[in-house]
CSV table of C-alpha atoms in Angstrom, one decimal:
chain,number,residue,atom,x,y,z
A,796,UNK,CA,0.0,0.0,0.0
A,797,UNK,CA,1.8,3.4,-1.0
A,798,UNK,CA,-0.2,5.8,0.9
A,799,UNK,CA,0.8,9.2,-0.6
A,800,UNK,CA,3.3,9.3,-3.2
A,801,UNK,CA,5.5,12.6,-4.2
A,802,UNK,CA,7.9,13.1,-7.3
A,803,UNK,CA,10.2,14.7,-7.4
A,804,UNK,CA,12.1,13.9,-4.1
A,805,UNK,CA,14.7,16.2,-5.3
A,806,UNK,CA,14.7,19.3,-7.7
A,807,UNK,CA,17.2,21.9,-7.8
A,808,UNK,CA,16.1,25.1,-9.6
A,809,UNK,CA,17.7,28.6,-11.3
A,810,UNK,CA,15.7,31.3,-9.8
A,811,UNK,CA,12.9,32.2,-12.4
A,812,UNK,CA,12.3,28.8,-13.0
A,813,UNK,CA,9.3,26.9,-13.1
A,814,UNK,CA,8.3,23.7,-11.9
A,815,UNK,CA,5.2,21.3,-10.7
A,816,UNK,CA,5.6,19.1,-7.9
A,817,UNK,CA,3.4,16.0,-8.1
A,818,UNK,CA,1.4,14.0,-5.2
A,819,UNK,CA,-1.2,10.7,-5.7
A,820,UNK,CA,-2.9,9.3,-2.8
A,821,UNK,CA,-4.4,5.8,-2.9
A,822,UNK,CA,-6.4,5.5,0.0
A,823,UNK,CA,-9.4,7.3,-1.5
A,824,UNK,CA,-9.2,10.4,0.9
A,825,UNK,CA,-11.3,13.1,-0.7
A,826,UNK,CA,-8.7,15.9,1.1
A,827,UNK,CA,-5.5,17.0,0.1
A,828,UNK,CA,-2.9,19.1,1.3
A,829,UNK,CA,-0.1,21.5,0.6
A,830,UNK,CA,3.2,22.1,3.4
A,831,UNK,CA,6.1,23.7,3.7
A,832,UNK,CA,8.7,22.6,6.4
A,833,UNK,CA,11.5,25.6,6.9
A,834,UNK,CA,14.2,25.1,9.9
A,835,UNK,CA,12.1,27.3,13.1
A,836,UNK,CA,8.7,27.5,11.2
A,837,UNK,CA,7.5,24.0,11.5
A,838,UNK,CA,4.9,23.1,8.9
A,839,UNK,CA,2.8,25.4,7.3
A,840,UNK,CA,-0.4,25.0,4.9
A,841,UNK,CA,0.4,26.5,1.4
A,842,UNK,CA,-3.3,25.0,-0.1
A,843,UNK,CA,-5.5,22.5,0.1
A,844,UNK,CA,-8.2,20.6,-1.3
A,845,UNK,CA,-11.1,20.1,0.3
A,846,UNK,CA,-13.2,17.9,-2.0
A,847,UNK,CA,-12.2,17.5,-5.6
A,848,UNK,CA,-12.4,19.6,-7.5
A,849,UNK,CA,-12.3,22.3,-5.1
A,850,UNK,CA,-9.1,24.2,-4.1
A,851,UNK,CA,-8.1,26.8,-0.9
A,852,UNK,CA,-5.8,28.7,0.1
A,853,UNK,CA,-4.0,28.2,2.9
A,854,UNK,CA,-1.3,30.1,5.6
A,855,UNK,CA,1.3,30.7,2.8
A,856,UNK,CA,-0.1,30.5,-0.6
A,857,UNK,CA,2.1,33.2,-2.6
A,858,UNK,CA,4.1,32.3,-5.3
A,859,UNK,CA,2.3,28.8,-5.3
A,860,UNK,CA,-0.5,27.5,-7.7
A,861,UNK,CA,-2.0,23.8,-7.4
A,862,UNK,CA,-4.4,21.7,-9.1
A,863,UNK,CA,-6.9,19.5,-7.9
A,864,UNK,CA,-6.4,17.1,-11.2
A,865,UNK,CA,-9.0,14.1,-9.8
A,866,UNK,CA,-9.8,12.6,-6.2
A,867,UNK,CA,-6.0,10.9,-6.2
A,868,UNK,CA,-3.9,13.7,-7.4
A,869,UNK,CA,-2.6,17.3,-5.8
A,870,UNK,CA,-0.1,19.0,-7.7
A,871,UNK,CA,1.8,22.3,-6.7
A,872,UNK,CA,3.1,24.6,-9.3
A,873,UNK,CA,6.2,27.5,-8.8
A,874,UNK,CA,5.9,29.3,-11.8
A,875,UNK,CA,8.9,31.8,-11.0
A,876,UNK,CA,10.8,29.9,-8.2
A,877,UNK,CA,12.1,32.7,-5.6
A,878,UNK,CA,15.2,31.4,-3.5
A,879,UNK,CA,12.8,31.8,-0.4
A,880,UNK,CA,10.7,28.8,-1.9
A,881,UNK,CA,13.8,27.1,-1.0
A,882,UNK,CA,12.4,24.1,1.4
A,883,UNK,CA,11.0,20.6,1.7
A,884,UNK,CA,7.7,20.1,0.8
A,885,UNK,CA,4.8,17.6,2.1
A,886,UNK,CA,2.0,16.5,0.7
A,887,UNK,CA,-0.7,14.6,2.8
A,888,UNK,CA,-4.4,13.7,2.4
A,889,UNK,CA,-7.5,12.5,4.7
A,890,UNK,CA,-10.6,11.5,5.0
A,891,UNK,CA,-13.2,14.5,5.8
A,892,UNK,CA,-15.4,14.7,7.8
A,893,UNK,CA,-12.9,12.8,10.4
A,894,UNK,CA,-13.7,12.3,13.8
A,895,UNK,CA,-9.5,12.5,14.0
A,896,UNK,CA,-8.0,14.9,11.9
A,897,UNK,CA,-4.9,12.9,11.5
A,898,UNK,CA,-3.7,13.8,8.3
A,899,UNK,CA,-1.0,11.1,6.0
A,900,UNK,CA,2.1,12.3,4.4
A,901,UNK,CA,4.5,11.4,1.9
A,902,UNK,CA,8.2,11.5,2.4
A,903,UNK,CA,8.8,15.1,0.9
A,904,UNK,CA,10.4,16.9,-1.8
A,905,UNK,CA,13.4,18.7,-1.2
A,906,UNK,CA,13.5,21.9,-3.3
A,907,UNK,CA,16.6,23.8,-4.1
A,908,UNK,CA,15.9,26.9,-5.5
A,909,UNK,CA,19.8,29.1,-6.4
B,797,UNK,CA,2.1,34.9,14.0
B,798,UNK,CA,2.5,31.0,14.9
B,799,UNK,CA,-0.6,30.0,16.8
B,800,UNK,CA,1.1,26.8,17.9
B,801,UNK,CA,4.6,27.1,19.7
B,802,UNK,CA,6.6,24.5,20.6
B,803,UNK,CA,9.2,26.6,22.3
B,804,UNK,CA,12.0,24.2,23.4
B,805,UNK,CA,13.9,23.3,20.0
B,806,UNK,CA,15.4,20.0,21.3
B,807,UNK,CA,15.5,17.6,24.0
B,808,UNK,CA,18.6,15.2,25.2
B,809,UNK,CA,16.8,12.5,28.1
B,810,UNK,CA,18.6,9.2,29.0
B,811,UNK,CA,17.2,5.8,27.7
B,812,UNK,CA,14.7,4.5,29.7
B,813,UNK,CA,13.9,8.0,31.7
B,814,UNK,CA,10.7,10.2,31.0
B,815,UNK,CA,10.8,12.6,27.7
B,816,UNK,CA,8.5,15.3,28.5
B,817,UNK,CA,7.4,17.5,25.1
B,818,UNK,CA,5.6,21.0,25.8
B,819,UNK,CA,3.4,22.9,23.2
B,820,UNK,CA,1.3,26.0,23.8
B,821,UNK,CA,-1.5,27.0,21.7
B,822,UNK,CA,-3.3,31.1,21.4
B,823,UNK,CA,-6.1,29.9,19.1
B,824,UNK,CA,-9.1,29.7,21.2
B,825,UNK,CA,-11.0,27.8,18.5
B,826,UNK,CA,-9.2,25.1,18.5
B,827,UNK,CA,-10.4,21.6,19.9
B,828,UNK,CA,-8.4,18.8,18.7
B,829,UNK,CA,-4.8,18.3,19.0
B,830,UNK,CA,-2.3,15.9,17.7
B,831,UNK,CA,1.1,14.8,18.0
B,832,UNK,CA,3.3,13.8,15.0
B,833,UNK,CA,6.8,12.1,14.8
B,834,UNK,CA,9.4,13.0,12.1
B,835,UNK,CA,12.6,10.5,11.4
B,836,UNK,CA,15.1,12.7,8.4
B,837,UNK,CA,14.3,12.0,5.1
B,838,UNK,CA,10.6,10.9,5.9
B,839,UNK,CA,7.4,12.5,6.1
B,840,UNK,CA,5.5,13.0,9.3
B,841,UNK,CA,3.4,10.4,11.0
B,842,UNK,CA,0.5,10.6,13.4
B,843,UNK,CA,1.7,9.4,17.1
B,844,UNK,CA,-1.0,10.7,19.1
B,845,UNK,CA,-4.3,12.9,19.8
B,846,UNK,CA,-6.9,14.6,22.2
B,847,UNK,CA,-9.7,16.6,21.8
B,848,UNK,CA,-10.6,19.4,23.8
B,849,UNK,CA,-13.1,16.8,25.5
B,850,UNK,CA,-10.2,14.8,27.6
B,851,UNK,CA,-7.5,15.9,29.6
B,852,UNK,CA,-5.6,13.4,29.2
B,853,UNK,CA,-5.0,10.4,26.4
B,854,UNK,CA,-2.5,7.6,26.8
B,855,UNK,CA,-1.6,5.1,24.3
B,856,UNK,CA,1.4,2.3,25.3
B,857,UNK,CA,4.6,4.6,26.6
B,858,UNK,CA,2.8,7.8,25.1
B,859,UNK,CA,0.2,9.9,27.2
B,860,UNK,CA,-0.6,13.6,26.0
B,861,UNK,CA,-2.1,16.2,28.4
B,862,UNK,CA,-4.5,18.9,28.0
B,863,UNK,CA,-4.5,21.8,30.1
B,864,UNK,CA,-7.6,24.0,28.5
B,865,UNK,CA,-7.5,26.8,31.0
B,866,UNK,CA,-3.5,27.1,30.3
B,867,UNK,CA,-3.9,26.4,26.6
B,868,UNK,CA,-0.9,24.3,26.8
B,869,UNK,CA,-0.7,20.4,26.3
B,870,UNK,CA,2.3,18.3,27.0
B,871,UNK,CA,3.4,14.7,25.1
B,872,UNK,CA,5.1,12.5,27.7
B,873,UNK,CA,7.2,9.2,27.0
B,874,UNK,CA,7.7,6.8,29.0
B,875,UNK,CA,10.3,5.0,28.8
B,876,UNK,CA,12.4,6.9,26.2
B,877,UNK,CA,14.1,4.4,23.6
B,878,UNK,CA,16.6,5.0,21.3
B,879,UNK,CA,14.0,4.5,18.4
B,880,UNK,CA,12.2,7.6,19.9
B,881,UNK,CA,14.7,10.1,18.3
B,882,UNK,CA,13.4,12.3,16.0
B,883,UNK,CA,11.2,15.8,15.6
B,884,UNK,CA,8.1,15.8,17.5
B,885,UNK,CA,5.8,18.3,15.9
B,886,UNK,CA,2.6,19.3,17.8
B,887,UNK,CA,-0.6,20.4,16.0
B,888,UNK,CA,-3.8,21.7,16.4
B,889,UNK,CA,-7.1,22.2,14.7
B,890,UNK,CA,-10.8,23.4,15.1
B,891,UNK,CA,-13.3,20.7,14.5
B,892,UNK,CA,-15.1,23.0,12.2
B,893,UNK,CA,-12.4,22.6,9.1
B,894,UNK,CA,-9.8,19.9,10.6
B,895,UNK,CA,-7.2,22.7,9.0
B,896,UNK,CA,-4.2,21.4,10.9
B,897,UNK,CA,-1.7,24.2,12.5
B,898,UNK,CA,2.1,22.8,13.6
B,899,UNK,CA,4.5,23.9,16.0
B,900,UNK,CA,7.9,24.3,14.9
B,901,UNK,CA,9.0,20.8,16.3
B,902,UNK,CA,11.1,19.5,18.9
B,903,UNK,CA,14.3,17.3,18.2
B,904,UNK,CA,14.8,14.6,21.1
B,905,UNK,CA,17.8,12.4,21.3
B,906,UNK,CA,18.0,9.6,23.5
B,907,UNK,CA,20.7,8.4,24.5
B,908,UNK,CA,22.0,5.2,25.3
């Protein structure tokens, strides 16, 4: 069972690039999720998805656009990569309503933006 | 402004002795809170929760407490094993979205 799945796990960029990271859940969770991780920040909500075809901003949303593509995929777009987008990003899904909140994650994309 | 701190950035404790993890919330709306566990390269997994229901939830060696009035709730672990290293993040949520809001983590190292 994959759980959520993220590609690249590695990118390095030239500033003004652009790029899409991918993400595919496979436990039919209709909500999906956008973080950042920075060193002293923690992890903050860039956008999510509540429902397909739906999408929302989040804590952090500038510079970001995403794409609710069907119930299994979430994918986050830099169109003009900034050095500050420099971080490691998460993707994550769950079921809503929940009666938990929990969310699931996949193992992160490290972004290096020069 | 964060609305979840987690305000000691690491933690050394002694196999086998009590870890104790502190978080503080200002968000008055929220009412469910959750502890995650973070090994490098990998992505966050759910360890623990309580809602604002309980004051205190155990599960095995890991028993988080909820102190309403304080807005502050602790992750304690007991014993502490060497597996146990890694970032503890704490988060919080309203049970009106389920939008999840992290601390910055806390590293703990256990030590042999």
């Amino acid at each position: 069972n994959a759980g959520v799945t993220q590609t690249p796990k590695f990118q390095v960029l030239k500033t003004g690039q652009s790029m899409t990271l991918q993400c595919a859940q496979d436990m039919n969770h209709n909500s999906m999720y956008w973080y950042r991780q920075d060193p002293g920040m923690g992890l903050r909500l860039i956008y999510y998805s509540a429902s397909e075809g739906t999408t929302d901003k989040g804590e952090v949303p500038n510079g970001y656009n995403v794409s609710r593509l069907n119930k299994r995929e979430f994918s986050l777009r830099l169109e003009s990569a900034a050095p500050s987008q420099t971080s490691v990003y998460f993707c994550a899904s769950n079921r809503q309503p929940s009666n938990t909140g929990e969310l699931f994650f996949g193992e992160g994309s490290r972004l290096t933006v020069l | 402004d964060q609305q979840v701190k987690q305000n000691s950035p690491s933690l050394s404790v002694q196999e086998g002795r009590i870890s104790i993890l502190n978080c503080d919330y200002t968000n008055s709306m929220f009412d469910y809170f959750l502890w995650y566990k973070k090994y490098p390269a990998e992505g966050p997994t759910f360890l623990i929760s309580i809602s604002s229901i309980k004051d205190k939830n155990e599960d095995g060696r890991f028993t988080v407490f909820l102190n309403k009035s304080a807005k502050h709730l602790s992750l304690h672990i007991v014993p502490s094993q060497p597996g146990d290293s890694a970032v503890y993040f704490c988060a919080a949520a309203s049970s009106n979205d389920y939008k999840l809001s992290f601390g910055a983590g806390t590293t703990v190292t256990v030590r042999a």
